[in-house]
GROMACS .gro file of C-alpha atoms in nm:
model
  485
    1MET     CA    1   5.234  10.428   1.941
    2ASP     CA    2   5.224  10.718   2.186
    3ALA     CA    3   5.217  11.049   1.998
    4THR     CA    4   5.317  11.237   2.316
    5ALA     CA    5   5.643  11.048   2.358
    6LYS     CA    6   5.949  11.216   2.209
    7PRO     CA    7   6.121  11.148   1.982
    8LEU     CA    8   5.837  10.995   1.783
    9ARG     CA    9   5.946  10.670   1.616
   10ILE     CA   10   5.731  10.522   1.343
   11PRO     CA   11   5.837  10.164   1.273
   12PRO     CA   12   5.953  10.153   0.908
   13GLN     CA   13   5.787   9.814   0.868
   14MET     CA   14   5.443   9.979   0.883
   15ALA     CA   15   5.483  10.174   0.560
   16VAL     CA   16   5.664   9.890   0.384
   17TYR     CA   17   5.394   9.639   0.473
   18ALA     CA   18   5.110   9.873   0.373
   19GLU     CA   19   5.268   9.949   0.037
   20GLU     CA   20   5.377   9.593  -0.038
   21HIS     CA   21   5.029   9.453   0.028
   22ARG     CA   22   4.844   9.758  -0.114
   23ILE     CA   23   4.634   9.799   0.201
   24PHE     CA   24   4.500  10.141   0.102
   25ASP     CA   25   4.396  10.023  -0.246
   26ILE     CA   26   4.225   9.714  -0.105
   27LEU     CA   27   4.019   9.927   0.133
   28GLN     CA   28   3.942  10.180  -0.141
   29ASN     CA   29   3.819   9.911  -0.384
   30MET     CA   30   3.617   9.745  -0.112
   31VAL     CA   31   3.442  10.068  -0.010
   32GLN     CA   32   3.373  10.158  -0.375
   33ASN     CA   33   3.209   9.821  -0.439
   34LEU     CA   34   3.022   9.847  -0.113
   35LEU     CA   35   2.870  10.182  -0.211
   36MET     CA   36   2.781  10.061  -0.560
   37ASP     CA   37   2.620   9.731  -0.458
   38ARG     CA   38   2.474   9.850  -0.123
   39PRO     CA   39   2.430   9.502   0.026
   40GLU     CA   40   2.204   9.439   0.324
   41GLU     CA   41   2.492   9.273   0.513
   42PRO     CA   42   2.794   9.500   0.452
   43ILE     CA   43   3.028   9.308   0.684
   44GLN     CA   44   2.964   8.974   0.515
   45TYR     CA   45   2.988   9.148   0.178
   46MET     CA   46   3.335   9.283   0.263
   47ILE     CA   47   3.449   8.943   0.390
   48HIS     CA   48   3.331   8.787   0.064
   49HIS     CA   49   3.508   9.059  -0.133
   50LEU     CA   50   3.838   8.987   0.042
   51ARG     CA   51   3.802   8.613  -0.010
   52ARG     CA   52   3.748   8.660  -0.384
   53ASN     CA   53   4.085   8.838  -0.404
   54ASN     CA   54   4.024   8.958  -0.760
   55ASP     CA   55   4.107   9.328  -0.744
   56GLU     CA   56   4.412   9.274  -0.966
   57VAL     CA   57   4.252   9.069  -1.244
   58PRO     CA   58   4.235   9.237  -1.588
   59ARG     CA   59   3.916   9.414  -1.694
   60VAL     CA   60   3.977   9.534  -2.047
   61VAL     CA   61   3.762   9.659  -2.335
   62VAL     CA   62   3.898   9.656  -2.691
   63LEU     CA   63   3.723   9.894  -2.932
   64GLY     CA   64   3.788   9.985  -3.292
   65PRO     CA   65   3.631  10.030  -3.634
   66PRO     CA   66   3.568   9.735  -3.867
   67ALA     CA   67   3.891   9.555  -3.973
   68SER     CA   68   4.103   9.740  -3.714
   69GLY     CA   69   4.211   9.409  -3.560
   70LYS     CA   70   4.017   9.428  -3.234
   71HIS     CA   71   3.926   9.057  -3.251
   72THR     CA   72   4.291   8.959  -3.295
   73MET     CA   73   4.407   9.194  -3.018
   74ALA     CA   74   4.138   9.069  -2.779
   75LYS     CA   75   4.235   8.707  -2.845
   76LEU     CA   76   4.606   8.776  -2.797
   77LEU     CA   77   4.540   8.972  -2.477
   78SER     CA   78   4.312   8.711  -2.324
   79ALA     CA   79   4.569   8.438  -2.400
   80ARG     CA   80   4.859   8.645  -2.261
   81LEU     CA   81   4.674   8.749  -1.945
   82ASN     CA   82   4.490   8.418  -1.899
   83ALA     CA   83   4.163   8.611  -1.903
   84THR     CA   84   3.822   8.526  -2.050
   85HIS     CA   85   3.764   8.653  -2.403
   86LEU     CA   86   3.415   8.800  -2.441
   87THR     CA   87   3.230   8.920  -2.751
   88PRO     CA   88   2.871   9.043  -2.795
   89GLU     CA   89   2.799   8.716  -2.975
   90SER     CA   90   2.930   8.510  -2.683
   91PHE     CA   91   2.677   8.672  -2.449
   92LEU     CA   92   2.402   8.510  -2.655
   93SER     CA   93   2.555   8.162  -2.661
   94SER     CA   94   2.405   8.037  -2.334
   95ASP     CA   95   2.094   7.823  -2.380
   96VAL     CA   96   1.984   7.817  -2.016
   97SER     CA   97   1.951   8.189  -1.938
   98ALA     CA   98   1.616   8.365  -1.944
   99LEU     CA   99   1.796   8.687  -2.040
  100VAL     CA  100   1.954   8.516  -2.340
  101GLU     CA  101   1.616   8.380  -2.449
  102GLU     CA  102   1.470   8.730  -2.424
  103ALA     CA  103   1.756   8.874  -2.630
  104LEU     CA  104   1.723   8.602  -2.894
  105SER     CA  105   1.354   8.674  -2.925
  106TYR     CA  106   1.442   9.029  -3.033
  107LYS     CA  107   1.689   8.895  -3.286
  108GLY     CA  108   1.431   8.653  -3.417
  109LYS     CA  109   1.204   8.946  -3.493
  110ASP     CA  110   1.493   9.141  -3.659
  111GLN     CA  111   1.474   9.399  -3.380
  112GLU     CA  112   1.757   9.572  -3.198
  113ILE     CA  113   1.832   9.429  -2.854
  114PRO     CA  114   1.767   9.710  -2.598
  115ASP     CA  115   2.076   9.862  -2.434
  116ALA     CA  116   1.944   9.782  -2.085
  117LEU     CA  117   1.910   9.415  -2.180
  118TRP     CA  118   2.264   9.409  -2.321
  119VAL     CA  119   2.396   9.543  -1.990
  120ARG     CA  120   2.202   9.282  -1.790
  121LEU     CA  121   2.343   9.010  -2.017
  122ILE     CA  122   2.695   9.139  -1.954
  123GLN     CA  123   2.639   9.157  -1.579
  124GLU     CA  124   2.515   8.799  -1.579
  125ARG     CA  125   2.818   8.678  -1.777
  126LEU     CA  126   3.072   8.875  -1.572
  127SER     CA  127   2.935   8.725  -1.250
  128GLU     CA  128   3.041   8.375  -1.358
  129VAL     CA  129   3.343   8.214  -1.195
  130ASP     CA  130   3.587   8.240  -1.486
  131CYS     CA  131   3.537   8.614  -1.524
  132VAL     CA  132   3.551   8.674  -1.149
  133LYS     CA  133   3.868   8.473  -1.092
  134ARG     CA  134   4.062   8.535  -1.413
  135GLY     CA  135   3.929   8.867  -1.536
  136TRP     CA  136   3.801   8.945  -1.883
  137VAL     CA  137   3.881   9.107  -2.218
  138MET     CA  138   3.562   9.233  -2.385
  139GLU     CA  139   3.563   9.305  -2.755
  140GLY     CA  140   3.341   9.556  -2.935
  141PHE     CA  141   3.124   9.676  -2.646
  142PRO     CA  142   3.000   9.938  -2.563
  143ARG     CA  143   2.894  10.054  -2.908
  144SER     CA  144   2.744  10.386  -2.797
  145ARG     CA  145   2.770  10.641  -2.517
  146GLU     CA  146   2.434  10.525  -2.378
  147GLN     CA  147   2.561  10.169  -2.343
  148GLY     CA  148   2.877  10.296  -2.174
  149LEU     CA  149   2.682  10.499  -1.922
  150LEU     CA  150   2.449  10.208  -1.849
  151LEU     CA  151   2.754   9.988  -1.786
  152GLN     CA  152   2.884  10.239  -1.533
  153MET     CA  153   2.546  10.276  -1.365
  154SER     CA  154   2.530   9.898  -1.324
  155GLY     CA  155   2.863   9.901  -1.140
  156THR     CA  156   3.052   9.737  -1.430
  157SER     CA  157   3.344   9.938  -1.557
  158PRO     CA  158   3.672   9.835  -1.722
  159ASP     CA  159   4.012   9.939  -1.592
  160HIS     CA  160   4.154   9.991  -1.944
  161ILE     CA  161   3.995  10.069  -2.280
  162VAL     CA  162   4.207  10.003  -2.589
  163VAL     CA  163   4.095  10.206  -2.892
  164LEU     CA  164   4.246  10.085  -3.221
  165ASP     CA  165   4.266  10.347  -3.492
  166ALA     CA  166   4.363  10.344  -3.862
  167PRO     CA  167   4.284  10.543  -4.180
  168ASP     CA  168   3.954  10.454  -4.347
  169ILE     CA  169   4.125  10.356  -4.674
  170VAL     CA  170   4.335  10.098  -4.488
  171LEU     CA  171   4.030   9.961  -4.307
  172LEU     CA  172   3.833   9.927  -4.631
  173GLU     CA  173   4.118   9.733  -4.792
  174ARG     CA  174   4.154   9.507  -4.490
  175ASN     CA  175   3.786   9.433  -4.456
  176MET     CA  176   3.737   9.331  -4.817
  177GLY     CA  177   4.006   9.064  -4.780
  178LYS     CA  178   3.851   8.909  -4.468
  179ARG     CA  179   3.751   8.539  -4.478
  180ILE     CA  180   3.590   8.320  -4.209
  181ASP     CA  181   3.592   7.950  -4.130
  182PRO     CA  182   3.223   7.866  -4.068
  183GLY     CA  183   3.315   7.557  -3.870
  184THR     CA  184   3.542   7.720  -3.611
  185GLY     CA  185   3.452   8.088  -3.648
  186GLU     CA  186   3.821   8.175  -3.697
  187ILE     CA  187   3.886   8.485  -3.908
  188TYR     CA  188   4.159   8.498  -4.175
  189HIS     CA  189   4.273   8.744  -4.441
  190THR     CA  190   4.370   8.691  -4.802
  191THR     CA  191   4.681   8.909  -4.764
  192PHE     CA  192   4.785   8.927  -4.400
  193ASP     CA  193   4.674   8.599  -4.241
  194TRP     CA  194   4.618   8.324  -4.495
  195PRO     CA  195   4.609   7.971  -4.340
  196GLU     CA  196   4.872   7.718  -4.446
  197ASP     CA  197   4.638   7.416  -4.426
  198PRO     CA  198   4.480   7.356  -4.770
  199GLU     CA  199   4.172   7.203  -4.609
  200VAL     CA  200   4.114   7.516  -4.403
  201GLN     CA  201   4.162   7.725  -4.716
  202ARG     CA  202   3.889   7.532  -4.895
  203ASN     CA  203   3.646   7.588  -4.605
  204LEU     CA  204   3.688   7.965  -4.594
  205VAL     CA  205   3.397   8.179  -4.706
  206GLU     CA  206   3.344   8.550  -4.748
  207PRO     CA  207   3.152   8.682  -4.447
  208PRO     CA  208   2.843   8.896  -4.502
  209GLY     CA  209   2.868   9.273  -4.480
  210ILE     CA  210   3.222   9.326  -4.610
  211SER     CA  211   3.140   9.509  -4.931
  212GLU     CA  212   3.279   9.859  -4.968
  213GLU     CA  213   2.936  10.018  -4.927
  214GLU     CA  214   2.843   9.818  -4.615
  215THR     CA  215   3.186   9.868  -4.461
  216GLY     CA  216   3.157  10.242  -4.524
  217LYS     CA  217   2.825  10.253  -4.339
  218ARG     CA  218   2.972  10.070  -4.039
  219LEU     CA  219   3.273  10.302  -4.036
  220LEU     CA  220   3.045  10.604  -4.042
  221GLU     CA  221   2.840  10.467  -3.752
  222TYR     CA  222   3.155  10.391  -3.551
  223GLN     CA  223   3.302  10.739  -3.611
  224ARG     CA  224   2.971  10.891  -3.503
  225ASN     CA  225   2.960  10.698  -3.173
  226ILE     CA  226   3.323  10.672  -3.059
  227PRO     CA  227   3.362  11.034  -2.935
  228GLY     CA  228   3.066  10.988  -2.700
  229ILE     CA  229   3.198  10.655  -2.574
  230LEU     CA  230   3.536  10.807  -2.492
  231ARG     CA  231   3.370  11.098  -2.310
  232ALA     CA  232   3.202  10.840  -2.088
  233PHE     CA  233   3.544  10.692  -1.996
  234PRO     CA  234   3.773  10.996  -2.012
  235LYS     CA  235   4.070  10.872  -1.807
  236ILE     CA  236   4.107  10.504  -1.887
  237TYR     CA  237   4.134  10.482  -2.266
  238LYS     CA  238   4.431  10.493  -2.502
  239LYS     CA  239   4.427  10.524  -2.879
  240ILE     CA  240   4.675  10.299  -3.057
  241ASN     CA  241   4.766  10.313  -3.425
  242ALA     CA  242   4.654   9.983  -3.578
  243ASP     CA  243   4.817  10.055  -3.917
  244GLN     CA  244   5.140   9.871  -3.828
  245PRO     CA  245   5.254   9.510  -3.786
  246CYS     CA  246   5.028   9.304  -3.561
  247MET     CA  247   5.289   9.226  -3.295
  248ASP     CA  248   5.395   9.590  -3.274
  249VAL     CA  249   5.034   9.683  -3.205
  250PHE     CA  250   5.005   9.405  -2.947
  251SER     CA  251   5.322   9.518  -2.771
  252GLN     CA  252   5.177   9.867  -2.724
  253VAL     CA  253   4.839   9.727  -2.618
  254LEU     CA  254   4.997   9.495  -2.360
  255THR     CA  255   5.214   9.774  -2.218
  256PHE     CA  256   4.908   9.994  -2.170
  257VAL     CA  257   4.695   9.717  -2.016
  258LEU     CA  258   4.971   9.628  -1.769
  259SER     CA  259   5.008   9.989  -1.659
  260LYS     CA  260   4.843  10.088  -1.334
  261PRO     CA  261   4.639  10.402  -1.278
  262ARG     CA  262   4.791  10.639  -1.027
  263SER     CA  263   4.685  10.529  -0.682
  264LEU     CA  264   4.525  10.766  -0.434
  265ALA     CA  265   4.713  10.592  -0.155
  266PRO     CA  266   4.950  10.806   0.052
  267TYR     CA  267   5.287  10.763  -0.116
  268THR     CA  268   5.612  10.803   0.072
  269PRO     CA  269   5.913  10.797  -0.163
  270ARG     CA  270   6.198  10.576  -0.047
  271ILE     CA  271   6.457  10.621  -0.320
  272LEU     CA  272   6.795  10.453  -0.348
  273LEU     CA  273   7.055  10.601  -0.584
  274HIS     CA  274   7.344  10.372  -0.668
  275GLY     CA  275   7.622  10.430  -0.914
  276PRO     CA  276   7.996  10.451  -0.965
  277PRO     CA  277   8.197  10.745  -0.834
  278GLY     CA  278   8.140  11.047  -1.053
  279SER     CA  279   7.792  10.937  -1.165
  280GLY     CA  280   7.624  11.234  -0.995
  281ARG     CA  281   7.443  11.063  -0.709
  282SER     CA  282   7.486  11.355  -0.471
  283LEU     CA  283   7.360  11.608  -0.726
  284GLN     CA  284   7.056  11.399  -0.821
  285ALA     CA  285   6.972  11.339  -0.456
  286ALA     CA  286   6.990  11.714  -0.386
  287LEU     CA  287   6.765  11.794  -0.686
  288LEU     CA  288   6.505  11.534  -0.585
  289ALA     CA  289   6.511  11.640  -0.219
  290GLN     CA  290   6.465  12.005  -0.310
  291LYS     CA  291   6.179  11.946  -0.555
  292TYR     CA  292   5.978  11.691  -0.356
  293ASP     CA  293   6.069  11.801  -0.002
  294ILE     CA  294   6.209  11.462   0.092
  295VAL     CA  295   6.511  11.399   0.312
  296ASN     CA  296   6.851  11.376   0.145
  297VAL     CA  297   7.034  11.098   0.331
  298SER     CA  298   7.401  11.083   0.232
  299CYS     CA  299   7.564  10.795   0.414
  300GLY     CA  300   7.910  10.955   0.404
  301ARG     CA  301   7.781  11.286   0.538
  302ILE     CA  302   7.587  11.144   0.830
  303LEU     CA  303   7.889  10.937   0.933
  304LYS     CA  304   8.104  11.252   0.940
  305GLU     CA  305   7.832  11.440   1.130
  306ALA     CA  306   7.812  11.163   1.390
  307ALA     CA  307   8.188  11.172   1.435
  308ALA     CA  308   8.189  11.553   1.462
  309ASP     CA  309   7.907  11.548   1.720
  310GLN     CA  310   8.113  11.312   1.937
  311THR     CA  311   7.819  11.080   1.990
  312LYS     CA  312   7.882  10.736   2.137
  313THR     CA  313   7.865  10.572   1.797
  314GLY     CA  314   8.048  10.866   1.640
  315LEU     CA  315   8.348  10.806   1.865
  316LEU     CA  316   8.354  10.443   1.752
  317ILE     CA  317   8.365  10.534   1.382
  318GLN     CA  318   8.612  10.821   1.415
  319PRO     CA  319   8.921  10.596   1.389
  320TYR     CA  320   8.785  10.449   1.065
  321LEU     CA  321   8.738  10.796   0.914
  322GLU     CA  322   9.079  10.922   1.026
  323SER     CA  323   9.255  10.620   0.872
  324GLU     CA  324   9.033  10.638   0.558
  325GLN     CA  325   8.912  10.283   0.612
  326GLN     CA  326   8.562  10.154   0.544
  327VAL     CA  327   8.339  10.176   0.852
  328SER     CA  328   8.205   9.839   0.965
  329ASP     CA  329   7.857   9.761   0.841
  330HIS     CA  330   7.693   9.728   1.183
  331LEU     CA  331   7.814  10.074   1.287
  332VAL     CA  332   7.698  10.229   0.960
  333LEU     CA  333   7.360  10.062   0.999
  334ARG     CA  334   7.324  10.187   1.356
  335ILE     CA  335   7.373  10.551   1.249
  336LEU     CA  336   7.178  10.513   0.926
  337GLY     CA  337   6.887  10.344   1.103
  338ASP     CA  338   6.871  10.623   1.358
  339ARG     CA  339   6.844  10.879   1.076
  340LEU     CA  340   6.591  10.690   0.864
  341SER     CA  341   6.364  10.625   1.162
  342ARG     CA  342   6.315  10.993   1.243
  343LEU     CA  343   5.977  11.152   1.185
  344ASP     CA  344   6.079  11.354   0.878
  345CYS     CA  345   6.201  11.044   0.693
  346ALA     CA  346   5.898  10.839   0.795
  347THR     CA  347   5.646  11.102   0.684
  348LEU     CA  348   5.816  11.286   0.397
  349GLY     CA  349   6.026  11.006   0.251
  350TRP     CA  350   6.397  10.989   0.174
  351VAL     CA  351   6.656  10.956  -0.100
  352LEU     CA  352   6.954  10.747   0.011
  353HIS     CA  353   7.297  10.726  -0.152
  354GLY     CA  354   7.631  10.584  -0.043
  355PHE     CA  355   7.481  10.272   0.114
  356PRO     CA  356   7.434   9.984   0.045
  357ARG     CA  357   7.728   9.901  -0.180
  358ASP     CA  358   7.671   9.526  -0.213
  359ALA     CA  359   7.408   9.259  -0.156
  360GLU     CA  360   7.522   9.185   0.202
  361GLN     CA  361   7.472   9.546   0.305
  362ALA     CA  362   7.138   9.554   0.123
  363ALA     CA  363   7.026   9.247   0.319
  364LEU     CA  364   7.122   9.417   0.645
  365LEU     CA  365   6.926   9.726   0.545
  366ALA     CA  366   6.621   9.515   0.456
  367ASP     CA  367   6.644   9.322   0.784
  368ALA     CA  368   6.635   9.654   0.968
  369GLY     CA  369   6.307   9.734   0.790
  370TYR     CA  370   6.430   9.995   0.541
  371THR     CA  371   6.325   9.887   0.193
  372PRO     CA  372   6.345  10.137  -0.095
  373ASN     CA  373   6.050  10.146  -0.335
  374ARG     CA  374   6.251  10.293  -0.623
  375ILE     CA  375   6.607  10.181  -0.700
  376PHE     CA  376   6.808  10.368  -0.963
  377PHE     CA  377   7.148  10.270  -1.100
  378LEU     CA  378   7.324  10.571  -1.253
  379ASP     CA  379   7.537  10.429  -1.534
  380ILE     CA  380   7.843  10.596  -1.686
  381PRO     CA  381   8.152  10.450  -1.860
  382ASP     CA  382   8.464  10.417  -1.646
  383ASP     CA  383   8.663  10.661  -1.860
  384VAL     CA  384   8.392  10.925  -1.811
  385ALA     CA  385   8.400  10.872  -1.434
  386ILE     CA  386   8.779  10.907  -1.429
  387GLU     CA  387   8.759  11.222  -1.642
  388ARG     CA  388   8.494  11.376  -1.418
  389LEU     CA  389   8.682  11.315  -1.092
  390SER     CA  390   9.055  11.323  -1.172
  391LEU     CA  391   9.030  11.663  -1.345
  392ARG     CA  392   8.831  11.841  -1.074
  393THR     CA  393   9.000  12.070  -0.824
  394THR     CA  394   8.902  12.296  -0.533
  395ASP     CA  395   8.993  12.654  -0.447
  396PRO     CA  396   9.109  12.642  -0.080
  397VAL     CA  397   9.025  13.012  -0.036
  398SER     CA  398   8.665  13.025  -0.163
  399GLY     CA  399   8.577  12.656  -0.145
  400GLU     CA  400   8.459  12.668  -0.510
  401ARG     CA  401   8.503  12.352  -0.714
  402TYR     CA  402   8.636  12.367  -1.070
  403HIS     CA  403   8.703  12.125  -1.354
  404SER     CA  404   8.982  12.148  -1.609
  405LEU     CA  405   8.746  12.076  -1.901
  406TYR     CA  406   8.396  12.175  -1.798
  407ARG     CA  407   8.451  12.460  -1.552
  408PRO     CA  408   8.804  12.601  -1.558
  409ALA     CA  409   8.915  12.861  -1.306
  410PRO     CA  410   8.817  13.215  -1.412
  411ARG     CA  411   9.155  13.376  -1.335
  412VAL     CA  412   9.522  13.276  -1.338
  413GLU     CA  413   9.571  13.343  -0.966
  414VAL     CA  414   9.277  13.117  -0.882
  415HIS     CA  415   9.411  12.846  -1.113
  416GLU     CA  416   9.753  12.854  -0.945
  417ARG     CA  417   9.614  12.787  -0.597
  418LEU     CA  418   9.375  12.506  -0.696
  419GLN     CA  419   9.422  12.174  -0.516
  420GLN     CA  420   9.311  11.822  -0.596
  421ARG     CA  421   9.153  11.603  -0.331
  422PRO     CA  422   9.370  11.300  -0.261
  423GLY     CA  423   9.075  11.072  -0.329
  424ASP     CA  424   9.038  11.214  -0.682
  425ALA     CA  425   9.375  11.088  -0.802
  426GLU     CA  426   9.329  10.865  -1.107
  427GLN     CA  427   9.464  10.552  -0.935
  428LYS     CA  428   9.229  10.593  -0.640
  429VAL     CA  429   8.931  10.662  -0.864
  430GLN     CA  430   9.007  10.342  -1.057
  431ALA     CA  431   9.027  10.147  -0.729
  432ARG     CA  432   8.685  10.285  -0.625
  433LEU     CA  433   8.544  10.187  -0.964
  434ASP     CA  434   8.674   9.833  -0.920
  435THR     CA  435   8.506   9.816  -0.579
  436TYR     CA  436   8.180   9.941  -0.730
  437HIS     CA  437   8.181   9.684  -1.012
  438ALA     CA  438   8.257   9.402  -0.768
  439GLY     CA  439   7.927   9.451  -0.586
  440ALA     CA  440   7.697   9.600  -0.853
  441ASP     CA  441   7.575   9.276  -1.012
  442ASP     CA  442   7.487   9.110  -0.682
  443LEU     CA  443   7.312   9.425  -0.562
  444GLU     CA  444   7.103   9.440  -0.881
  445GLU     CA  445   7.008   9.075  -0.838
  446PHE     CA  446   6.908   9.141  -0.477
  447TYR     CA  447   6.672   9.428  -0.560
  448GLN     CA  448   6.548   9.298  -0.900
  449ASP     CA  449   6.333   9.608  -0.974
  450VAL     CA  450   6.636   9.820  -1.060
  451ILE     CA  451   6.590  10.107  -1.306
  452HIS     CA  452   6.901  10.190  -1.508
  453VAL     CA  453   6.964  10.554  -1.593
  454ASN     CA  454   7.210  10.689  -1.847
  455ALA     CA  455   7.397  10.939  -1.628
  456ASP     CA  456   7.634  11.044  -1.908
  457GLN     CA  457   7.416  11.338  -2.008
  458ASP     CA  458   7.292  11.670  -1.876
  459PRO     CA  459   7.211  11.639  -1.501
  460HIS     CA  460   6.865  11.793  -1.542
  461THR     CA  461   6.781  11.544  -1.817
  462VAL     CA  462   6.886  11.264  -1.582
  463CYS     CA  463   6.672  11.414  -1.306
  464GLU     CA  464   6.366  11.438  -1.533
  465PHE     CA  465   6.393  11.068  -1.616
  466ILE     CA  466   6.426  10.975  -1.248
  467GLU     CA  467   6.125  11.192  -1.164
  468SER     CA  468   5.909  11.024  -1.428
  469CYS     CA  469   5.985  10.684  -1.274
  470VAL     CA  470   5.922  10.809  -0.920
  471ILE     CA  471   5.579  10.959  -0.979
  472ARG     CA  472   5.442  10.684  -1.209
  473PRO     CA  473   5.318  10.358  -1.059
  474ARG     CA  474   5.536  10.062  -1.135
  475PRO     CA  475   5.384   9.852  -1.415
  476GLN     CA  476   5.240   9.512  -1.336
  477ARG     CA  477   5.452   9.212  -1.416
  478PRO     CA  478   5.295   9.017  -1.702
  479PRO     CA  479   5.199   8.662  -1.611
  480GLU     CA  480   5.435   8.388  -1.717
  481GLU     CA  481   5.359   8.245  -2.058
  482PRO     CA  482   5.262   7.879  -2.047
  483ALA     CA  483   5.547   7.647  -2.136
  484SER     CA  484   5.516   7.488  -2.477
  485ALA     CA  485   5.467   7.114  -2.485
   0.00000   0.00000   0.00000
């Protein structure tokens, strides 16, 4: 691409490809790992990193006081995400590791396992194939700020930390009802999770350390350590109230774990606003363009501008505009493509409205290389759309627009000279609504990642919701649940 040639054309496929395949994030992760591990052969290391293709696997820590449900949440998460469930006890289950033997020797002497040894055990376990390929959900570690800092220094850091929280009185009640199956290690509760199998019921025993006094000591130790742990991971944790039904807690946990941190990658907004006539697309596009300094691309306006400028394509579309007929798709795409390929759209981003209206037009737009990364459908009832449009009028002297209900003319003489646009007649508005509904479902199916917005409210409230969806990364799609046999 020659930067001296004018006009400068940046192929739209470049930005689409880079964003779709997360090129910037891949390079960022690779360089971060390279600087942490400092291999002797950096090129081979990077090749190996790319072949592993595990930047997107879950790396989650679940923390919480005794009886907060962290074991249950970790199990549910690992099953839902197809990740490896890890506990401090599982790190000591290997019988072939020298590190495990060293750790067990401390336990045999009733001594605390050193933090540095815990971290080496975790590194060893996380380097195994299942954790590398599928990711991991680690329960109950780190237990102190020192352990958290050692984890970071070793190059091991989670992407999300779930912190379950509940009142102490609730936790004490929960913990005293806990029962364990010594054969399987499964945990049950006398009130909330009692097994139906009588044989399992007979096998259950009361685990050690669940008395009120012992539970109180563990709660005190947890409350003493958790502020320091969270200071070690200030931007990746979320506290979730565990004093509610289990599946409600899990729903919030899963939503948080599937959220993505804001990427440092250069982000160029490519926004599509679609909605029925009267839904406020033009106003929302103007608000977004003004706030974020992106290009407001109104399909209807650029067609009129092309016709007024008497360009070659403008002369071809002029008969369509004069007869109020729909301009053919290939002519619209020619003018629209010329606008979207300009330097300001390629570098600043754009908000498009008025095109496409159906799946066929969307396919043409995609084939030309213009793919929006945020698609909003502005939804309003038909009767509201008719009310908004059929009751609006224009003052031919001042050009001001008024509405019989929401913004009546200030004076009688202004009211008497108001005129209604022919296209705002109720019959024509209804015909435009019918055309919109005919293509809306297929267009939504084409784009799939459509965000619906209730446009029947204050315009600034609508704009705030659109903004929140534009600036936040799109959440990851949860993996498909395995089909039941």
